[in-house]
Coordinates of C-alpha atoms and ligand atoms in Angstrom, one line a residue:
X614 CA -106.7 -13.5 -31.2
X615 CA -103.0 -13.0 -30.5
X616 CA -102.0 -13.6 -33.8
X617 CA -101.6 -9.5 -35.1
X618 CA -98.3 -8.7 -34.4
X619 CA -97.7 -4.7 -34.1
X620 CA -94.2 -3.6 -34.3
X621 CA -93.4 0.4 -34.2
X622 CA -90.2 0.2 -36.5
X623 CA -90.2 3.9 -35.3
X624 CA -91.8 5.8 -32.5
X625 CA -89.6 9.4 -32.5
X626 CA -91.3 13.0 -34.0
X627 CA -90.2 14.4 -36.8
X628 CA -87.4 16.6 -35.2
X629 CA -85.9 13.7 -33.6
X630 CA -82.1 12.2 -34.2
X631 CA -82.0 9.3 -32.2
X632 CA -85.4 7.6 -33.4
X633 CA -87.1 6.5 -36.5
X634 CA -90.1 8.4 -37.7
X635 CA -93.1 7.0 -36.1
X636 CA -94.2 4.2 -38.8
X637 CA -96.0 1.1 -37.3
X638 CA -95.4 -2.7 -39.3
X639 CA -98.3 -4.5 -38.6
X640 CA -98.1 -8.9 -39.6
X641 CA -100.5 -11.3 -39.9
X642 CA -100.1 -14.7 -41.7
X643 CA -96.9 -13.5 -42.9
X644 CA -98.2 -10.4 -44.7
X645 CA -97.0 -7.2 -43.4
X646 CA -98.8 -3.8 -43.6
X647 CA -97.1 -0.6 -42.6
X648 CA -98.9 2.5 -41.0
X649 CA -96.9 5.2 -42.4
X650 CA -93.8 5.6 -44.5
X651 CA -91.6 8.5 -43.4
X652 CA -88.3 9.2 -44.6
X653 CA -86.7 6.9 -42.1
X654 CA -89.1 4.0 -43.1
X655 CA -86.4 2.4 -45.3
X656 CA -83.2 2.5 -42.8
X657 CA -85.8 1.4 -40.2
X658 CA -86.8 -1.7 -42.2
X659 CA -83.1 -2.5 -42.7
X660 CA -82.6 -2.6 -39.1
X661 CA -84.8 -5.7 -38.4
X662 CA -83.8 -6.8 -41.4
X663 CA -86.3 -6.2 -43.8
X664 CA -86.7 -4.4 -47.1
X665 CA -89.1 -2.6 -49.4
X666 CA -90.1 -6.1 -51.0
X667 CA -91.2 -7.5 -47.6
X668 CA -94.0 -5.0 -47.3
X669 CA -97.2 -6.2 -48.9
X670 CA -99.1 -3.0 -48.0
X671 CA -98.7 0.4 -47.2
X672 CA -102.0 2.6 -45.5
X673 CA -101.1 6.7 -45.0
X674 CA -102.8 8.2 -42.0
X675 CA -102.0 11.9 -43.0
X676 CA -99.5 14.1 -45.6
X677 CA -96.3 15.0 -43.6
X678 CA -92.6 13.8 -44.6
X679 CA -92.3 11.9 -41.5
X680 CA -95.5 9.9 -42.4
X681 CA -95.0 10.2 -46.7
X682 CA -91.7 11.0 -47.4
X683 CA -90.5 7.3 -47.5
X684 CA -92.9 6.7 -50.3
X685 CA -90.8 8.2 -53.3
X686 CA -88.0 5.7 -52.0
X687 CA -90.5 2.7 -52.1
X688 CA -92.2 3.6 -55.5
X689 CA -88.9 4.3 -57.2
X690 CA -86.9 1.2 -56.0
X691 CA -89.9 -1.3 -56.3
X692 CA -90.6 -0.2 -60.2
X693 CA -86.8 0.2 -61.4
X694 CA -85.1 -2.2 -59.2
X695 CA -87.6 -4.6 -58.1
X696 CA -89.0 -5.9 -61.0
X697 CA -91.8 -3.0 -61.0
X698 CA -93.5 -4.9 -57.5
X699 CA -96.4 -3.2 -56.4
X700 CA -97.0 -2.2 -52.8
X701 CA -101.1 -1.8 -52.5
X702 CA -101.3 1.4 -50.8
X703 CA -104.4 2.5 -48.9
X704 CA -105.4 5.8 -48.8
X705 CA -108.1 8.0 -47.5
X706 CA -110.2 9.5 -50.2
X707 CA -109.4 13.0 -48.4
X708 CA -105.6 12.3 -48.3
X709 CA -105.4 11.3 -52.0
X710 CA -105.0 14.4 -53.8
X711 CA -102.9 16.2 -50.9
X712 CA -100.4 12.7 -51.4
X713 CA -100.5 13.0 -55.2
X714 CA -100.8 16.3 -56.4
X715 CA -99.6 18.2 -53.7
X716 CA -96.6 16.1 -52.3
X717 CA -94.9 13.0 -54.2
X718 CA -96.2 14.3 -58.1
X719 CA -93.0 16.8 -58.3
X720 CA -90.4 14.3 -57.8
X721 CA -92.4 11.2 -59.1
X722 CA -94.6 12.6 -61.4
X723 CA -91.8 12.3 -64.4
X724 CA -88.9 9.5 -65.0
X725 CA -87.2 8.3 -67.8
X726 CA -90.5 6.2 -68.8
X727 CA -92.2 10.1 -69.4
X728 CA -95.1 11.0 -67.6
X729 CA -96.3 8.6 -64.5
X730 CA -99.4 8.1 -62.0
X731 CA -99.3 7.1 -58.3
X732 CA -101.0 4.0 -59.7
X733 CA -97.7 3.2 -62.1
X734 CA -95.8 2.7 -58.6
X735 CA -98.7 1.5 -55.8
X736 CA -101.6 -0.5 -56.1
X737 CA -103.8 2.0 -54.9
X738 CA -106.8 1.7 -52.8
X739 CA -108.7 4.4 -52.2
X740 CA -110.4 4.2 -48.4
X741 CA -113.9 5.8 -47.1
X742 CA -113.9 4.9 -43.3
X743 CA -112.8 1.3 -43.3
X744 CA -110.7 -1.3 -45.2
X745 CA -110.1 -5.0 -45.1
X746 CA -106.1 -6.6 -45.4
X747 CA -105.7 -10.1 -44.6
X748 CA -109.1 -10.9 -43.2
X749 CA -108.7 -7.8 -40.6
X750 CA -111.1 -5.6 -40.9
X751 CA -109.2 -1.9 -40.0
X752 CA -112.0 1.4 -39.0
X753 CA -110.2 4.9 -39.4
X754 CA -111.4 7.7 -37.6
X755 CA -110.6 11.7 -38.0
X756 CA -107.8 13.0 -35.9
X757 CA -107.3 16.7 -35.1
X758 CA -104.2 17.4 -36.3
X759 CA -103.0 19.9 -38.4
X760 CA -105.8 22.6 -38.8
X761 CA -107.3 22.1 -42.3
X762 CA -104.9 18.7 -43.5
X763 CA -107.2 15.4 -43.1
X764 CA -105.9 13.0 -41.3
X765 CA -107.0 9.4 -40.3
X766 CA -106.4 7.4 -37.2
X767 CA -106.8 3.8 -37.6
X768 CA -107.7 0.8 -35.4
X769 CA -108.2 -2.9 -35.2
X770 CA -111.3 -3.3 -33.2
X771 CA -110.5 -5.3 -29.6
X772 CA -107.0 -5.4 -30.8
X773 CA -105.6 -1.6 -31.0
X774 CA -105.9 1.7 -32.2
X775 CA -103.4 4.1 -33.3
X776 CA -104.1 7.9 -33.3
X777 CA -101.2 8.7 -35.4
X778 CA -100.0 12.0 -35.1
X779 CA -103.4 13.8 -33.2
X780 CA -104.0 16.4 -30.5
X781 CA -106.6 15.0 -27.6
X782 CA -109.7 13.5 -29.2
X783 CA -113.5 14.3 -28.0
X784 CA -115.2 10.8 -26.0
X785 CA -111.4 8.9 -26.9
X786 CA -112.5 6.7 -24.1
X787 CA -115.9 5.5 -26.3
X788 CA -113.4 5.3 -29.0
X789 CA -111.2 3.0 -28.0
X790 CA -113.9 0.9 -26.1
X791 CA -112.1 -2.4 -25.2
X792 CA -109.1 -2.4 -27.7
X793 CA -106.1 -3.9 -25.9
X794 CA -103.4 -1.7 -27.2
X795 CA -104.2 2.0 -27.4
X796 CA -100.8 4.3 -29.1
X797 CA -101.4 7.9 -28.7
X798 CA -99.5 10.8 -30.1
X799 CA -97.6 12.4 -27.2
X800 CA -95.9 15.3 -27.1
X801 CA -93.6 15.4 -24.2
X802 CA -91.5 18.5 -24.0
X803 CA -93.9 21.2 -23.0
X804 CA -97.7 22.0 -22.6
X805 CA -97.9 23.5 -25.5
X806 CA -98.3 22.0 -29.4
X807 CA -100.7 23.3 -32.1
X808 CA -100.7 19.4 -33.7
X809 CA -99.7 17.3 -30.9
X810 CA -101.6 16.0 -27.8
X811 CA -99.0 17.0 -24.9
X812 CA -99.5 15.1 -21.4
X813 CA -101.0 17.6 -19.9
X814 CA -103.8 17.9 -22.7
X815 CA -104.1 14.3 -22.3
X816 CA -104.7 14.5 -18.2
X817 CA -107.1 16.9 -18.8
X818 CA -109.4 15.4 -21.4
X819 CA -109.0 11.7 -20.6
X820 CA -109.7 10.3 -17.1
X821 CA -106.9 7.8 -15.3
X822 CA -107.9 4.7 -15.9
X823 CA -107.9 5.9 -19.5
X824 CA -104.4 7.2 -19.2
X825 CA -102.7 4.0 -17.8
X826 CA -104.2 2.4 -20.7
X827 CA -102.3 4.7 -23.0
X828 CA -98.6 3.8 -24.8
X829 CA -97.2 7.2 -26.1
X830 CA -95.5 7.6 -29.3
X831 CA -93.9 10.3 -31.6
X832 CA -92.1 11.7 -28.7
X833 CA -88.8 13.6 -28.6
X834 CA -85.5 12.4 -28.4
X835 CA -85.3 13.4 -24.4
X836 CA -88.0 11.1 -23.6
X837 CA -85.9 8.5 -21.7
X838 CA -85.2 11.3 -19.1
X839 CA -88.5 12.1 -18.5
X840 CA -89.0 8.8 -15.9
X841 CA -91.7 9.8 -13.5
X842 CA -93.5 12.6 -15.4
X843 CA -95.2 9.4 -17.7
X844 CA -95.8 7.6 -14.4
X845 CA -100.0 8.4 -15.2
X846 CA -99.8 7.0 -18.9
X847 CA -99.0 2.3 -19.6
X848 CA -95.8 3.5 -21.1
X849 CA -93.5 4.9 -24.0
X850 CA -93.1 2.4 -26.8
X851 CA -89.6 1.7 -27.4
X852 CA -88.0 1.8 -31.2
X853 CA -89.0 -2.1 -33.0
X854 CA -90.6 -3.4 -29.3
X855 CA -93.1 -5.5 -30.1
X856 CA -97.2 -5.9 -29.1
X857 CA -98.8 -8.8 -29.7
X858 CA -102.7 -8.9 -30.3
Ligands
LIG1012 ZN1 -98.3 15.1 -38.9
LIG1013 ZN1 -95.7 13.0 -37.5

């Protein structure tokens, strides 16, 4: 144990300004695996001094720019100026065609070369309800989101789990069971959100112990003035802080 090291090179929403999309790096024997790819994935890599090459593998919880977007960037820059380098990208049999088809195919889907496939950029791996990377073994779970639009939590048994973006989750408690690091999708400026869990939601639906257990993530950019109204919840998690596991 201890020797995952989970990095959110973003934890902002997709409105915000002064944070990164919400993107998690995850390393383990020097392989890195990002949760995500938003259109701030790349900048955000650049700021801990990283790049497109130093991923090894990409997994998409759900199709929205702040969680996608960044995967034209990636596919176009590791094929034409990166010696066509791979990223294996894992992807939930559900998400597939909305990622493909409906999202990256218009801008990706033709080059110079003629006609391309997701596969000519990604290694792709198509997920059911787990996947292995580096001798971890990763579960996904459904999140309600986005009425309709899959989307995929994912967790490291004992270690974490991640909601991605999510509103509250039925028995989240028997969920999470005794995974040290719980990130929960938190929407902070009002107690209201068709898509996102706000505090309140969460108070309601999850009992206190629960809640001090929680780090919230794809917040707003006022969330440093919010001070006591998170006082219930472990925390906010701060752009590139790090969580070791
Ligand atoms: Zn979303
Ligand atoms: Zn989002």
């Amino acid at each position: 144990m201890s020797d995952v090291k989970l990095q959110f090179i973003g934890a902002g929403d997709s409105e915000c300004l002064n944070y990164y999309n919400t993107n998690l790096l995850v390393e383990h024997q020097g392989q890195r695996l990002l949760v995500d790819c938003g259109w701030t994935a790349k900048r955000a890599l650049h700021d801990l001094d990283l790049c497109t090459t130093d991923i090894d593998a990409i997994y998409i919880t759900h199709v929205h720019g702040d969680h996608v977007f960044g995967l034209e960037r990636f596919g176009f820059e590791n094929r034409y100026v990166h010696n066509e380098y791979r990223i294996k990208l894992f992807v939930p049999r559900s998400v597939l065609p909305l990622l493909w088809d409906e999202t990256l195919k218009g801008s990706m889907g033709y080059s110079s070369d003629g006609e391309n496939k997701l596969e000519d950029f990604f290694d792709v791996c198509v997920v059911d309800d787990a996947f292995s990377w580096q001798g971890l073994d990763f579960e996904l779970f459904p999140t309600p989101h986005t009425k309709g639009k899959p989307s995929f939590g994912i967790r490291l048994p004992h270690r974490f789990t991640f909601t991605s973006d999510s509103n509250v989750i039925d028995d989240f408690a028997s969920l999470v069971d005794d995974d040290l690091y719980i990130f929960h999708d938190a929407y902070s400026a009002g107690d209201f959100h068709p898509a996102h869990a706000t505090l309140q939601e969460m108070r309601d639906a999850y009992y206190s112990e629960l809640l001090k257990r929680i780090y919230l993530v794809h917040y707003d950019d006022a969330i440093a003035t919010r001070g006591d109204a998170l006082n219930d919840f472990a925390g906010w998690v701060k752009q590139g802080e790090v969580f070791q596991c």
